[in-house]
CSV table of C-alpha atoms in Angstrom, one decimal:
chain,number,residue,atom,x,y,z
A,1,MET,CA,177.2,113.7,25.2
A,2,PRO,CA,174.3,111.9,24.2
A,3,ASP,CA,173.2,113.1,20.8
A,4,LEU,CA,169.2,113.3,18.9
A,5,PHE,CA,169.2,112.0,15.0
A,6,ASP,CA,167.6,111.2,12.5
A,7,PRO,CA,168.4,107.3,11.2
A,8,ALA,CA,171.9,107.3,9.7
A,9,PRO,CA,172.5,107.3,6.4
A,10,GLU,CA,172.1,103.3,5.6
A,11,SER,CA,176.4,103.6,4.8
A,12,ALA,CA,176.8,104.1,9.0
A,13,PRO,CA,179.0,101.3,9.5
A,14,ALA,CA,178.1,99.3,12.7
A,15,ASP,CA,180.7,98.0,15.4
A,16,ASP,CA,179.3,95.4,17.2
A,17,GLU,CA,183.0,93.8,18.2
A,18,PRO,CA,184.7,94.0,21.6
A,19,GLY,CA,186.1,97.4,22.6
A,20,ALA,CA,184.6,98.9,19.6
A,21,ARG,CA,182.6,102.7,20.7
A,22,PRO,CA,180.4,103.3,23.1
A,23,LEU,CA,176.9,103.6,21.3
A,24,ALA,CA,176.0,106.9,22.1
A,25,ASP,CA,179.5,108.1,20.3
A,26,ARG,CA,178.7,105.4,17.6
A,27,LEU,CA,175.4,107.6,17.1
A,28,ARG,CA,176.7,110.9,17.0
A,29,PRO,CA,175.5,113.3,14.2
A,30,THR,CA,177.5,114.6,11.8
A,31,ARG,CA,174.3,117.2,10.0
A,32,LEU,CA,172.7,119.7,12.4
A,33,ALA,CA,169.8,118.3,10.6
A,34,GLU,CA,170.0,115.0,12.3
A,35,VAL,CA,169.8,116.2,15.5
A,36,ILE,CA,166.5,115.1,17.0
A,37,GLY,CA,164.2,117.1,19.1
A,38,GLN,CA,166.0,120.3,18.6
A,39,ASP,CA,163.9,122.2,14.9
A,40,ARG,CA,161.9,125.1,17.2
A,41,VAL,CA,165.6,126.1,17.9
A,42,ILE,CA,168.1,124.7,14.7
A,43,GLY,CA,164.9,124.2,11.5
A,44,PRO,CA,165.7,126.8,9.3
A,45,ASP,CA,162.8,129.5,11.1
A,46,GLY,CA,164.5,128.6,14.4
A,47,PRO,CA,166.7,131.5,16.1
A,48,LEU,CA,170.0,129.1,15.0
A,49,GLY,CA,168.5,128.6,11.5
A,50,ALA,CA,168.6,132.0,11.4
A,51,MET,CA,172.5,132.4,12.0
A,52,LEU,CA,173.6,129.9,10.0
A,53,GLY,CA,170.6,131.0,7.1
A,54,SER,CA,172.6,134.7,7.0
A,55,GLY,CA,176.3,133.4,7.7
A,56,ALA,CA,175.7,135.9,11.0
A,57,LEU,CA,177.3,133.3,13.7
A,58,SER,CA,177.6,134.6,17.0
A,59,SER,CA,178.0,133.9,20.2
A,60,ILE,CA,175.2,131.8,22.0
A,61,VAL,CA,174.9,129.3,25.7
A,62,PHE,CA,173.3,126.4,25.6
A,63,TRP,CA,170.9,126.0,28.4
A,64,GLY,CA,168.8,123.2,28.3
A,65,PRO,CA,168.9,119.4,30.6
A,66,PRO,CA,171.0,117.0,30.8
A,67,GLY,CA,171.5,114.4,27.2
A,68,VAL,CA,169.9,116.8,24.7
A,69,GLY,CA,172.4,117.5,22.4
A,70,LYS,CA,174.8,120.6,23.8
A,71,THR,CA,177.9,119.3,23.4
A,72,THR,CA,176.3,117.6,19.2
A,73,ILE,CA,175.5,120.7,17.8
A,74,ALA,CA,178.5,122.8,19.1
A,75,ARG,CA,180.8,120.3,17.2
A,76,LEU,CA,178.4,120.3,14.3
A,77,LEU,CA,178.1,124.0,14.0
A,78,ALA,CA,181.7,124.4,14.2
A,79,HIS,CA,182.5,122.0,11.0
A,80,GLU,CA,179.5,123.7,9.3
A,81,THR,CA,181.6,127.4,10.2
A,82,ASP,CA,184.8,126.3,9.2
A,83,LEU,CA,185.5,127.2,13.3
A,84,THR,CA,188.4,125.0,14.6
A,85,PHE,CA,186.3,123.5,17.2
A,86,VAL,CA,188.0,123.5,21.6
A,87,GLN,CA,186.2,122.3,23.9
A,88,VAL,CA,186.9,122.9,28.1
A,89,SER,CA,185.5,122.1,31.6
A,90,ALA,CA,184.4,124.2,33.6
A,91,ILE,CA,184.7,122.3,36.1
A,92,PHE,CA,188.6,120.8,35.7
A,93,THR,CA,189.6,124.6,34.0
A,94,GLY,CA,191.1,127.4,35.2
A,95,VAL,CA,192.8,130.9,34.7
A,96,ALA,CA,195.9,129.2,33.2
A,97,GLU,CA,194.0,126.7,30.7
A,98,LEU,CA,192.1,129.5,29.8
A,99,ARG,CA,195.0,132.2,28.5
A,100,LYS,CA,196.8,129.0,27.1
A,101,VAL,CA,192.8,128.6,25.1
A,102,PHE,CA,193.1,132.1,24.7
A,103,ASP,CA,196.2,132.4,23.2
A,104,ALA,CA,196.0,129.5,20.8
A,105,ALA,CA,192.4,131.0,19.9
A,106,ARG,CA,194.9,133.9,18.3
A,107,HIS,CA,197.2,132.7,16.7
A,108,ARG,CA,195.1,131.1,14.3
A,109,ARG,CA,193.6,134.0,13.8
A,110,ALA,CA,196.1,135.9,12.9
A,111,ASN,CA,196.9,133.2,10.6
A,112,GLY,CA,193.1,133.0,9.0
A,113,GLN,CA,190.9,130.5,11.0
A,114,GLY,CA,189.1,130.9,13.8
A,115,THR,CA,188.1,129.5,16.9
A,116,LEU,CA,184.6,128.1,18.5
A,117,LEU,CA,185.0,127.4,22.2
A,118,PHE,CA,182.9,125.3,23.1
A,119,VAL,CA,182.7,125.6,27.3
A,120,ASP,CA,180.3,123.2,29.5
A,121,GLU,CA,179.2,124.0,32.7
A,122,ILE,CA,179.7,126.9,32.2
A,123,HIS,CA,177.9,128.1,34.8
A,124,ARG,CA,180.2,126.7,37.1
A,125,PHE,CA,182.9,129.2,36.7
A,126,ASN,CA,183.4,132.5,39.2
A,127,ARG,CA,182.0,135.6,37.7
A,128,ALA,CA,186.4,136.4,37.1
A,129,GLN,CA,186.5,134.2,34.7
A,130,GLN,CA,183.2,135.2,32.8
A,131,ASP,CA,184.4,137.9,32.6
A,132,SER,CA,187.7,136.7,31.3
A,133,PHE,CA,185.8,135.9,28.1
A,134,LEU,CA,184.6,139.1,26.9
A,135,PRO,CA,187.8,140.9,24.9
A,136,HIS,CA,187.9,137.5,23.5
A,137,MET,CA,184.2,137.6,22.2
A,138,GLU,CA,184.5,140.8,21.1
A,139,ASP,CA,187.1,141.2,19.5
A,140,GLY,CA,186.4,138.0,17.3
A,141,THR,CA,189.9,135.5,18.7
A,142,ILE,CA,186.6,133.4,19.7
A,143,LEU,CA,183.3,132.4,18.6
A,144,LEU,CA,181.0,131.9,22.5
A,145,VAL,CA,178.9,128.7,22.0
A,146,GLY,CA,179.1,127.9,26.5
A,147,ALA,CA,176.3,125.0,27.9
A,148,THR,CA,174.9,125.1,31.4
A,149,THR,CA,171.8,123.1,32.6
A,150,GLU,CA,171.3,126.2,35.4
A,151,ASN,CA,169.2,129.5,34.5
A,152,PRO,CA,171.9,131.6,33.4
A,153,SER,CA,169.6,134.6,34.2
A,154,PHE,CA,170.8,133.9,37.5
A,155,GLU,CA,174.2,132.4,37.4
A,156,LEU,CA,176.8,133.8,33.9
A,157,ASN,CA,177.2,137.9,34.6
A,158,ALA,CA,175.6,140.3,32.5
A,159,ALA,CA,178.3,141.5,30.4
A,160,LEU,CA,178.5,138.1,29.7
A,161,LEU,CA,175.6,137.5,28.6
A,162,SER,CA,175.0,140.6,26.1
A,163,ARG,CA,177.4,139.7,23.9
A,164,ALA,CA,175.8,136.2,24.0
A,165,GLN,CA,172.2,135.1,22.8
A,166,VAL,CA,170.7,132.0,25.1
A,167,LEU,CA,168.9,129.7,23.3
A,168,VAL,CA,166.7,127.3,25.2
A,169,LEU,CA,166.9,123.6,23.9
A,170,ASP,CA,163.6,120.8,25.5
A,171,ARG,CA,164.2,118.0,26.9
A,172,LEU,CA,163.4,115.2,25.0
A,173,SER,CA,159.3,114.3,23.9
A,174,GLU,CA,158.4,110.3,24.2
A,175,ASP,CA,158.2,110.4,20.4
A,176,ASP,CA,162.2,111.7,20.2
A,177,MET,CA,163.6,109.2,22.5
A,178,GLU,CA,160.7,106.9,20.5
A,179,ARG,CA,162.9,108.3,17.8
A,180,LEU,CA,166.4,107.6,19.5
A,181,LEU,CA,165.4,104.0,20.3
A,182,SER,CA,164.6,103.0,16.8
A,183,ARG,CA,167.9,104.0,15.7
A,184,ALA,CA,170.1,102.9,18.6
A,185,GLU,CA,167.7,99.0,17.1
A,186,ALA,CA,169.1,100.2,13.4
A,187,GLU,CA,172.5,100.6,14.6
A,188,ILE,CA,172.6,97.1,16.5
A,189,GLY,CA,170.9,95.0,14.0
A,190,HIS,CA,167.9,94.2,16.2
A,191,ASP,CA,165.0,95.1,17.8
A,192,LEU,CA,165.3,95.0,21.4
A,193,PRO,CA,163.8,92.2,23.2
A,194,LEU,CA,161.0,94.1,25.1
A,195,THR,CA,157.0,93.6,25.2
A,196,GLY,CA,155.9,98.0,24.4
A,197,ASP,CA,154.6,98.0,27.7
A,198,ALA,CA,158.2,97.8,29.4
A,199,ARG,CA,159.5,99.7,26.3
A,200,SER,CA,157.3,102.6,27.1
A,201,ALA,CA,158.7,102.1,30.6
A,202,LEU,CA,162.0,101.9,28.7
A,203,ARG,CA,161.7,105.6,27.6
A,204,THR,CA,160.8,106.5,31.3
A,205,MET,CA,163.5,105.1,32.9
A,206,ALA,CA,166.3,107.7,30.4
A,207,ASP,CA,163.7,111.1,31.5
A,208,GLY,CA,164.5,112.8,28.3
A,209,ASP,CA,167.8,112.2,28.5
A,210,GLY,CA,169.0,111.1,24.9
A,211,ARG,CA,173.0,109.8,26.7
A,212,ALA,CA,170.3,107.8,29.5
A,213,LEU,CA,168.8,106.4,27.2
A,214,LEU,CA,171.3,104.9,24.9
A,215,ASN,CA,173.1,103.7,27.6
A,216,LEU,CA,170.0,101.5,28.3
A,217,VAL,CA,169.5,100.0,24.9
A,218,GLU,CA,173.6,99.2,25.1
A,219,GLN,CA,172.9,97.2,28.3
A,220,ILE,CA,170.3,95.2,27.3
A,221,ALA,CA,171.6,94.2,23.6
A,222,ALA,CA,174.2,92.1,26.0
A,223,TRP,CA,171.7,90.6,27.8
A,224,ARG,CA,171.1,87.6,26.6
A,225,ALA,CA,168.8,86.6,23.1
A,226,GLY,CA,165.7,84.6,22.8
A,227,GLU,CA,163.6,86.1,25.5
A,228,THR,CA,161.2,88.8,25.6
A,229,VAL,CA,161.4,91.1,28.4
A,230,ASP,CA,158.0,92.8,30.4
A,231,THR,CA,157.9,95.7,32.5
A,232,ALA,CA,158.7,94.1,35.8
A,233,ALA,CA,161.2,92.1,34.6
A,234,LEU,CA,163.2,95.1,32.3
A,235,THR,CA,162.7,96.8,36.3
A,236,ALA,CA,164.2,94.1,38.3
A,237,ARG,CA,167.6,94.6,35.4
A,238,LEU,CA,168.3,98.3,34.6
A,239,GLN,CA,167.9,100.5,37.6
A,240,ARG,CA,165.7,103.8,37.9
A,241,ARG,CA,167.6,106.4,36.8
A,242,ALA,CA,167.2,109.8,39.0
A,243,ALA,CA,164.5,112.6,38.2
A,244,GLN,CA,166.9,115.5,37.4
A,245,TYR,CA,166.4,117.6,40.6
A,246,ASP,CA,168.7,119.8,42.7
A,247,LYS,CA,168.3,121.3,45.6
A,248,SER,CA,169.9,124.1,44.8
A,249,GLY,CA,169.1,124.3,41.0
A,250,ASP,CA,166.9,125.3,38.3
A,251,ALA,CA,164.5,122.4,39.5
A,252,HIS,CA,164.9,123.0,42.9
A,253,TYR,CA,162.9,127.0,41.5
A,254,ASN,CA,160.4,125.0,39.3
A,255,LEU,CA,159.3,122.8,41.2
A,256,ILE,CA,158.2,124.7,44.1
A,257,SER,CA,156.8,126.7,41.6
A,258,ALA,CA,154.6,124.7,40.5
A,259,LEU,CA,153.4,123.1,43.6
A,260,HIS,CA,152.6,126.4,45.0
A,261,LYS,CA,150.8,127.9,42.3
A,262,SER,CA,148.6,124.3,41.7
A,263,VAL,CA,147.7,124.9,45.7
A,264,ARG,CA,146.8,128.9,44.4
A,265,GLY,CA,145.1,127.1,41.7
A,266,SER,CA,142.9,124.8,43.8
A,267,ASP,CA,144.8,122.0,41.6
A,268,PRO,CA,144.6,119.3,44.7
A,269,ASP,CA,146.0,116.7,42.3
A,270,ALA,CA,148.6,118.8,40.9
A,271,ALA,CA,149.7,120.2,43.5
A,272,LEU,CA,150.3,115.9,45.0
A,273,TYR,CA,152.0,115.3,42.3
A,274,TRP,CA,154.2,118.3,42.7
A,275,LEU,CA,155.3,117.4,46.3
A,276,ALA,CA,155.6,113.4,46.0
A,277,ARG,CA,158.0,114.8,42.8
A,278,MET,CA,160.0,116.6,45.4
A,279,LEU,CA,160.8,114.9,47.8
A,280,THR,CA,161.4,111.9,45.1
A,281,GLY,CA,163.8,114.6,44.6
A,282,GLY,CA,165.6,114.3,48.2
A,283,GLU,CA,164.0,118.1,49.0
A,284,ASP,CA,164.1,118.0,53.0
A,285,PRO,CA,160.8,118.1,54.2
A,286,ARG,CA,160.9,120.6,56.3
A,287,TYR,CA,162.0,123.7,54.1
A,288,LEU,CA,157.8,121.7,52.1
A,289,ALA,CA,156.8,122.0,55.5
A,290,ARG,CA,157.7,125.6,56.4
A,291,ARG,CA,157.0,126.3,52.3
A,292,ILE,CA,153.3,124.7,52.4
A,293,THR,CA,152.8,126.9,56.0
A,294,ARG,CA,153.2,130.4,53.9
A,295,MET,CA,151.2,129.7,51.1
A,296,ALA,CA,148.5,129.3,54.1
A,297,VAL,CA,149.0,132.6,54.6
A,298,GLU,CA,149.8,134.5,51.5
A,299,ASP,CA,146.8,132.2,49.3
A,300,ILE,CA,144.4,131.5,52.3
A,301,GLY,CA,144.2,133.8,54.8
A,302,LEU,CA,141.7,134.7,57.1
A,303,ALA,CA,139.1,133.3,54.4
A,304,ASP,CA,139.9,129.9,56.1
A,305,PRO,CA,141.7,130.3,59.9
A,306,GLN,CA,142.3,127.1,59.9
A,307,ALA,CA,144.5,126.1,57.1
A,308,HIS,CA,147.1,128.0,58.7
A,309,ARG,CA,147.1,125.4,61.4
A,310,VAL,CA,146.6,122.7,59.4
A,311,CYS,CA,149.8,122.6,58.4
A,312,LEU,CA,151.5,123.8,61.4
A,313,ASP,CA,149.7,120.5,62.7
A,314,ALA,CA,151.3,118.7,60.0
A,315,TRP,CA,154.6,120.3,60.3
A,316,GLU,CA,154.9,119.3,63.5
A,317,THR,CA,153.5,115.3,62.5
A,318,TYR,CA,156.4,115.3,60.0
A,319,GLU,CA,159.0,116.3,63.7
A,320,ARG,CA,157.8,113.9,65.7
A,321,LEU,CA,157.6,110.8,62.7
A,322,GLY,CA,160.0,111.8,60.9
A,323,SER,CA,160.0,110.4,56.8
A,324,PRO,CA,158.0,108.6,55.5
A,325,GLU,CA,155.5,108.1,57.7
A,326,GLY,CA,155.7,112.1,58.7
A,327,GLU,CA,155.9,113.6,55.0
A,328,LEU,CA,151.4,112.2,54.3
A,329,GLY,CA,151.0,114.9,56.3
A,330,LEU,CA,152.2,117.6,54.2
A,331,GLY,CA,151.1,115.4,51.5
A,332,GLN,CA,147.3,116.1,53.0
A,333,ALA,CA,147.3,120.2,54.5
A,334,VAL,CA,148.7,120.4,50.8
A,335,ALA,CA,145.8,118.9,49.3
A,336,TYR,CA,143.8,120.7,52.5
A,337,LEU,CA,144.7,124.3,50.7
A,338,ALA,CA,144.3,122.8,47.7
A,339,LEU,CA,140.3,122.5,48.6
A,340,ALA,CA,140.3,125.9,50.7
A,341,PRO,CA,138.3,129.6,49.7
A,342,LYS,CA,141.5,131.9,48.4
A,343,SER,CA,142.3,135.0,48.7
A,344,ASN,CA,145.6,136.5,49.3
A,345,ALA,CA,143.1,140.0,51.0
A,346,GLY,CA,145.4,139.8,54.2
A,347,TYR,CA,148.6,139.7,52.4
A,348,ALA,CA,147.8,142.9,50.1
A,349,ALA,CA,146.8,144.4,53.1
A,350,PHE,CA,150.6,143.4,55.0
A,351,LYS,CA,152.5,145.2,51.7
A,352,ALA,CA,150.2,148.0,51.5
A,353,ALA,CA,150.4,148.7,54.7
A,354,MET,CA,154.3,148.1,55.1
A,355,ALA,CA,154.9,150.1,52.5
A,356,ALA,CA,152.6,153.2,54.0
A,357,ALA,CA,155.5,152.0,56.5
A,358,LYS,CA,158.3,153.4,54.7
A,359,SER,CA,156.5,156.1,52.8
A,360,THR,CA,155.0,157.9,56.3
A,361,GLY,CA,158.7,158.3,58.5
A,362,SER,CA,158.3,158.8,61.9
A,363,GLU,CA,155.1,159.7,61.8
A,364,PRO,CA,154.1,159.6,65.5
A,365,PRO,CA,150.9,158.2,67.1
A,366,PRO,CA,147.8,160.6,68.1
A,367,LYS,CA,148.3,162.0,70.6
A,368,ILE,CA,144.1,160.9,71.6
A,369,ILE,CA,145.5,156.8,71.9
A,370,ARG,CA,149.0,158.3,73.6
A,371,ASN,CA,148.9,157.1,77.3
A,372,ALA,CA,149.2,159.0,80.2
A,373,PRO,CA,151.7,157.8,82.9
A,374,THR,CA,152.5,161.2,83.6
A,375,ARG,CA,150.9,164.9,84.8
A,376,LEU,CA,153.5,165.9,81.8
A,377,MET,CA,151.8,163.3,79.9
A,378,LYS,CA,148.9,164.8,80.5
A,379,ASP,CA,149.6,168.4,80.3
A,380,GLU,CA,150.5,167.1,76.4
A,381,GLY,CA,148.3,166.2,75.8
A,382,TYR,CA,148.2,163.1,75.5
A,383,GLY,CA,145.0,160.6,76.3
A,384,ALA,CA,142.5,163.6,75.8
A,385,GLY,CA,139.5,163.0,73.8
A,386,TYR,CA,140.1,159.1,74.1
A,387,GLU,CA,136.4,156.8,74.0
A,388,TYR,CA,136.4,154.0,75.7
A,389,ASP,CA,134.9,151.6,73.4
A,390,HIS,CA,133.7,149.5,75.0
A,391,ASP,CA,131.4,152.7,76.6
A,392,ALA,CA,130.9,153.2,73.6
A,393,GLU,CA,127.0,152.1,71.8
A,394,ASP,CA,127.6,149.5,70.4
A,395,GLY,CA,131.1,148.3,70.8
A,396,PHE,CA,132.8,150.9,68.4
A,397,SER,CA,133.9,154.3,69.2
A,398,GLY,CA,134.8,155.0,65.2
A,399,GLN,CA,137.1,157.5,66.3
A,400,THR,CA,140.2,158.0,63.9
A,401,TYR,CA,143.8,155.8,65.3
A,402,PHE,CA,146.2,156.9,62.4
A,403,PRO,CA,148.7,159.8,62.3
A,404,ASP,CA,147.5,163.4,62.9
A,405,GLY,CA,147.3,164.4,59.6
A,406,MET,CA,147.5,161.4,58.0
A,407,ASP,CA,144.6,159.9,56.0
A,408,ARG,CA,142.2,157.4,57.2
A,409,GLN,CA,143.9,153.9,55.0
A,410,SER,CA,141.9,151.0,53.5
A,411,TYR,CA,144.6,148.3,53.0
A,412,TYR,CA,142.1,145.3,54.1
A,413,ARG,CA,139.7,144.7,52.1
A,414,PRO,CA,138.0,141.4,52.3
A,415,LYS,CA,137.2,139.0,49.6
A,416,GLU,CA,133.3,137.0,48.8
A,417,ARG,CA,134.8,133.8,49.6
A,418,GLY,CA,135.2,131.6,52.6
A,419,PHE,CA,135.5,132.9,56.3
A,420,GLU,CA,136.1,136.1,54.3
A,421,ARG,CA,132.2,136.7,52.8
A,422,GLU,CA,131.3,137.1,57.2
A,423,LEU,CA,134.4,139.1,57.8
A,424,LYS,CA,133.9,141.6,55.5
A,425,LYS,CA,130.0,141.3,56.6
A,426,ARG,CA,132.2,143.2,60.0
A,427,LEU,CA,134.2,145.4,58.5
A,428,ASP,CA,130.7,146.9,56.7
A,429,TRP,CA,129.2,147.2,59.3
A,430,PHE,CA,131.7,149.2,61.2
A,431,ALA,CA,131.9,151.7,58.4
A,432,ASP,CA,129.1,152.4,58.8
A,433,LEU,CA,128.3,152.6,62.1
A,434,ARG,CA,132.2,154.8,61.9
A,435,ALA,CA,129.8,157.1,59.0
A,436,LYS,CA,127.5,157.3,61.9
A,437,ARG,CA,129.7,159.2,64.4
A,438,GLN,CA,131.3,161.1,62.9
A,439,ARG,CA,127.6,162.3,61.9
A,440,ASP,CA,126.9,162.6,65.0
């Protein structure tokens, strides 16, 4: 795991000989205070710092992106609390292997030695495997420290979460990455041959991942000395790290939420940015077309009835053109939605009507609006008293169409925005006419 750190002590040895350990391993912090970028968690006032200060370390799940120090912090916790560090990966470990780990921890405990069990990618364990940790956590056989890049709320059992504290580790900032670069240059013994812009581009390439940054530094350090590399040469020589994106993971839901809320917040620039982030991450444009159409009916509705049509046209455009040209249609739809007047009145009205329908059960329509194609139905009063609206004054009879015994409801309440302003005028006009008919 990349290790994020302040400059190591001057006595720390450098090893530039062939076959030397990877730079990330050589720079591994030896104390928690050397870890970069996670002061909010490990500082004296942070949750982990408070645990260590009180001498009451509990089981933990570290949640954060790759390359922010999850493994390193776990190792240092074991060192600073005199626990035996044992590491397993949920990708390669089954129930039989876990049983051996638990047995060994039990023997250590009998001999007065505790075990910190670090489980990488803990979210990849199934529910039965996750449950197997519980008795050993409860009786103190192990102190569990898990690491996950996925949202623990969705991926981990409630029973496991109730016995562990989730600590969120942050993506490394630009300042953190620069500190890491400086530490790497001190270790290799010279500055990287990069222009200022190229140095900034290098940090961007690593995308907040310390391990990725150090791997790139090792590549650059091997280049021929004596030439200063600009941004164009840097990007030509190095492959840009793919942005963190999993179409079925947490990043997927975070980015679609960001896109939706940017549209709802009438910010076309932010909306286009998040759309582009999802597309460059490999998201299926058809999924985006469906979600964009949903935004039109949920957040714009009848404030701009054309918005729905714009989305469907953009969807069809993509189906006809494919990528990348068809993606431009999606971008135009997103910009249109962001600038359209917003109203959730139709969405709210439909939800309220659905709730009422569930609560009223099987209430039949009033007989006045039931058809009566047979004599029996007419004799039962079907259709009796129905007024044909086209024959009424103003084309409006004002009759009630809710079930008998159910008060008239008001679900749709249009906003004073866009086309709904006109719909509100019509709704108010009908309300006045209805009141007049009832008085007459």
